[in-house]
XYZ file of C-alpha atoms in Angstrom:
250
model
C 80.050 71.366 63.052
C 79.811 74.862 61.553
C 78.149 76.173 64.703
C 80.861 74.630 66.864
C 83.553 76.187 64.671
C 82.044 79.663 64.990
C 81.720 79.201 68.744
C 85.360 78.120 68.997
C 86.438 81.111 66.964
C 84.500 83.507 69.164
C 85.906 81.885 72.276
C 89.434 81.974 70.885
C 89.109 85.648 69.945
C 87.814 86.537 73.414
C 90.656 84.592 75.038
C 93.170 86.205 72.694
C 91.808 89.673 73.455
C 91.868 89.104 77.222
C 95.342 87.615 77.033
C 96.778 90.690 75.340
C 97.974 93.817 77.111
C 95.755 95.964 74.910
C 92.731 93.820 75.764
C 93.347 94.099 79.500
C 93.841 97.850 79.252
C 90.592 98.119 77.309
C 88.746 96.148 79.997
C 90.259 98.444 82.616
C 89.196 101.543 80.707
C 85.614 100.450 80.030
C 85.018 99.111 83.547
C 86.560 102.263 84.995
C 84.205 104.475 82.998
C 81.226 102.384 84.154
C 82.268 102.955 87.773
C 82.891 106.643 87.100
C 79.349 107.062 85.783
C 78.022 105.365 88.910
C 80.112 107.631 91.130
C 78.676 110.754 89.509
C 75.116 109.527 90.087
C 75.982 108.331 93.607
C 77.479 111.695 94.565
C 74.401 113.561 93.340
C 72.235 111.239 95.432
C 74.447 111.751 98.490
C 74.013 115.518 98.260
C 70.289 115.075 98.936
C 71.256 114.713 102.593
C 71.488 118.531 102.719
C 67.733 118.724 102.108
C 66.858 116.865 105.295
C 66.058 113.397 106.559
C 62.750 113.047 104.707
C 64.312 113.926 101.363
C 67.295 111.607 101.851
C 65.290 108.671 103.194
C 62.736 109.150 100.417
C 65.509 108.981 97.826
C 66.846 105.776 99.388
C 63.343 104.258 99.234
C 62.981 105.300 95.589
C 66.153 103.392 94.745
C 64.441 100.205 95.919
C 61.259 100.680 93.902
C 62.597 102.347 90.753
C 61.239 100.661 87.656
C 57.971 99.509 89.237
C 55.590 98.094 88.230
C 57.566 96.732 85.278
C 60.426 95.744 87.607
C 59.759 94.067 90.928
C 60.908 95.823 94.106
C 64.725 95.998 94.320
C 65.217 94.257 90.954
C 66.650 97.403 89.353
C 68.839 98.007 92.401
C 70.205 94.467 92.244
C 70.798 94.788 88.517
C 72.910 97.869 89.155
C 74.777 96.028 91.913
C 75.557 93.082 89.635
C 76.895 95.400 86.913
C 79.023 97.253 89.470
C 80.433 94.062 90.973
C 81.316 92.818 87.484
C 82.993 96.151 86.711
C 84.969 96.141 89.971
C 86.119 92.527 89.503
C 87.084 93.122 85.857
C 88.913 96.346 86.753
C 90.796 94.849 89.693
C 91.712 91.637 87.854
C 93.020 93.402 84.768
C 94.905 95.925 86.920
C 96.563 93.146 88.939
C 97.550 91.146 85.871
C 98.914 94.212 84.096
C 100.898 95.076 87.213
C 102.410 91.597 87.289
C 103.344 91.891 83.633
C 104.963 95.244 84.297
C 107.050 93.788 87.124
C 108.145 90.823 85.008
C 109.105 93.142 82.155
C 111.506 95.150 84.319
C 115.208 94.373 84.341
C 116.197 91.546 86.664
C 116.646 92.624 90.240
C 119.998 90.863 90.195
C 121.320 92.606 87.088
C 122.886 95.717 88.583
C 125.379 98.105 86.990
C 128.936 98.258 88.225
C 129.394 99.655 91.773
C 130.813 102.898 90.441
C 127.658 103.636 88.468
C 125.056 102.528 90.984
C 122.940 105.063 92.932
C 124.108 105.359 96.539
C 120.899 103.813 97.917
C 121.455 100.599 95.909
C 124.676 99.942 97.841
C 122.566 99.528 100.980
C 119.479 98.001 99.323
C 120.617 96.167 96.179
C 117.469 94.017 96.191
C 115.149 96.914 95.415
C 113.496 97.015 92.019
C 113.652 100.168 89.883
C 111.269 102.760 91.182
C 107.944 103.042 89.364
C 106.467 106.345 88.296
C 104.417 108.514 90.620
C 101.245 107.887 88.597
C 101.766 104.115 88.671
C 102.326 104.033 92.430
C 99.313 106.280 92.974
C 97.054 104.046 90.900
C 98.236 100.832 92.575
C 98.037 102.003 96.170
C 94.897 104.007 95.464
C 93.239 100.904 94.051
C 94.109 98.890 97.149
C 92.801 101.626 99.455
C 89.565 101.922 97.474
C 89.074 98.153 97.437
C 89.355 97.968 101.217
C 87.100 101.001 101.575
C 84.350 99.447 99.448
C 84.256 96.437 101.768
C 84.106 98.648 104.866
C 81.518 100.963 103.313
C 79.173 98.078 102.476
C 79.566 96.522 105.924
C 78.913 99.899 107.514
C 75.984 101.424 105.610
C 74.476 98.521 103.652
C 74.544 95.513 105.981
C 75.230 97.409 109.233
C 77.733 94.741 110.319
C 80.386 97.218 111.521
C 78.061 100.173 112.011
C 78.355 102.201 115.211
C 75.367 103.613 117.060
C 72.818 100.975 116.165
C 72.093 100.372 112.477
C 68.534 101.310 111.472
C 67.285 99.625 108.310
C 65.277 102.062 106.203
C 66.783 105.114 107.937
C 69.931 105.900 105.909
C 70.010 109.530 107.040
C 70.539 108.566 110.671
C 72.990 105.821 109.712
C 75.123 108.317 107.781
C 75.082 110.761 110.705
C 76.099 107.949 113.069
C 79.049 106.952 110.883
C 80.414 110.451 110.519
C 79.960 111.183 114.202
C 82.979 108.935 114.885
C 86.563 110.033 114.290
C 87.573 106.781 112.604
C 84.556 106.845 110.293
C 85.630 110.284 109.098
C 89.300 109.313 108.725
C 88.505 106.196 106.691
C 86.119 108.075 104.431
C 88.319 111.126 103.891
C 91.417 109.063 103.073
C 89.404 106.927 100.652
C 87.911 109.958 98.892
C 91.321 111.588 98.476
C 92.588 108.320 96.987
C 89.522 108.290 94.736
C 90.278 111.776 93.449
C 93.848 110.858 92.538
C 92.656 107.605 90.978
C 90.142 109.415 88.775
C 92.633 112.099 87.795
C 95.140 109.574 86.460
C 92.650 106.889 85.430
C 90.406 109.058 83.270
C 93.335 110.270 81.200
C 94.691 106.739 80.865
C 91.265 105.396 79.803
C 90.967 108.105 77.137
C 94.340 107.127 75.703
C 93.486 103.415 75.749
C 90.170 103.915 73.959
C 91.754 106.111 71.306
C 89.996 109.306 72.376
C 93.172 111.132 73.287
C 95.164 113.167 70.799
C 97.499 116.136 70.798
C 94.659 118.546 70.031
C 92.491 117.110 72.818
C 95.270 116.634 75.373
C 94.671 119.877 77.268
C 90.874 119.384 77.238
C 91.059 115.785 78.502
C 93.545 116.645 81.248
C 91.369 119.546 82.355
C 88.269 117.344 82.317
C 90.070 114.689 84.373
C 91.101 117.262 86.972
C 87.619 118.805 87.125
C 85.959 115.398 87.544
C 88.417 114.427 90.270
C 87.938 117.735 92.103
C 84.128 117.781 91.855
C 83.683 114.163 92.940
C 86.160 114.465 95.802
C 84.598 117.701 97.058
C 81.071 116.338 96.644
C 81.706 113.171 98.608
C 83.795 114.874 101.298
C 81.143 117.546 101.835
C 78.889 115.008 103.604
C 81.216 114.037 106.492
C 82.354 117.659 106.791
C 78.710 118.745 107.104
C 78.121 116.202 109.872
C 81.310 117.182 111.707
C 80.396 120.886 111.598
C 76.763 120.330 112.593
C 75.291 121.438 109.257
C 73.782 117.942 109.010
C 72.675 116.420 112.303
């Protein structure tokens, strides 16, 4: 009975934490930092394309055998994938639920001030909710764009389902060149990376505040770090399609 009681308490605490706004924001912050760490490593790996096909393809092969002989082939890669999927699901779920809470917490869409005090645009669109902040809109729409991009990116360069030019398993260099040799491949990627930069800029600062790292003395440093991370990651990822478009990588 004692074991069952402890288990129930742990379960209740976890449910209580997840059910709270603070708990959801904490999940968002931690999962976001996990994905940010992956993005830094992923960008560094992508930049190996500037050293030629052999270097880039060799790096892709290393990702499949890293950890051998202790880990079987692709076990480490799949472990990373599972952690990333869990982080993405946790981040998206908590973001959606927090967004719904935010909408429910706003004043009723039917409770409007008297006509003389209403903004002019409400006279023509009285059903509109109060406008959210720029940062909030950026994070919401950026998250949707990035979610759709992840699906397209996997179908393009991992499974080859929507790849143009004939997907070649084991030849990622050529697959990347094929993708960025199409106008729509470049547009999708560039839009997604710009959304990523804005998402990181606002998200990193928000995560720092949620985890208690932020303070008045660190405010300038954290904001600067957020902007630098966003700029470096955006420029690093965008440099690959730009290099293909300009013939630097071919």
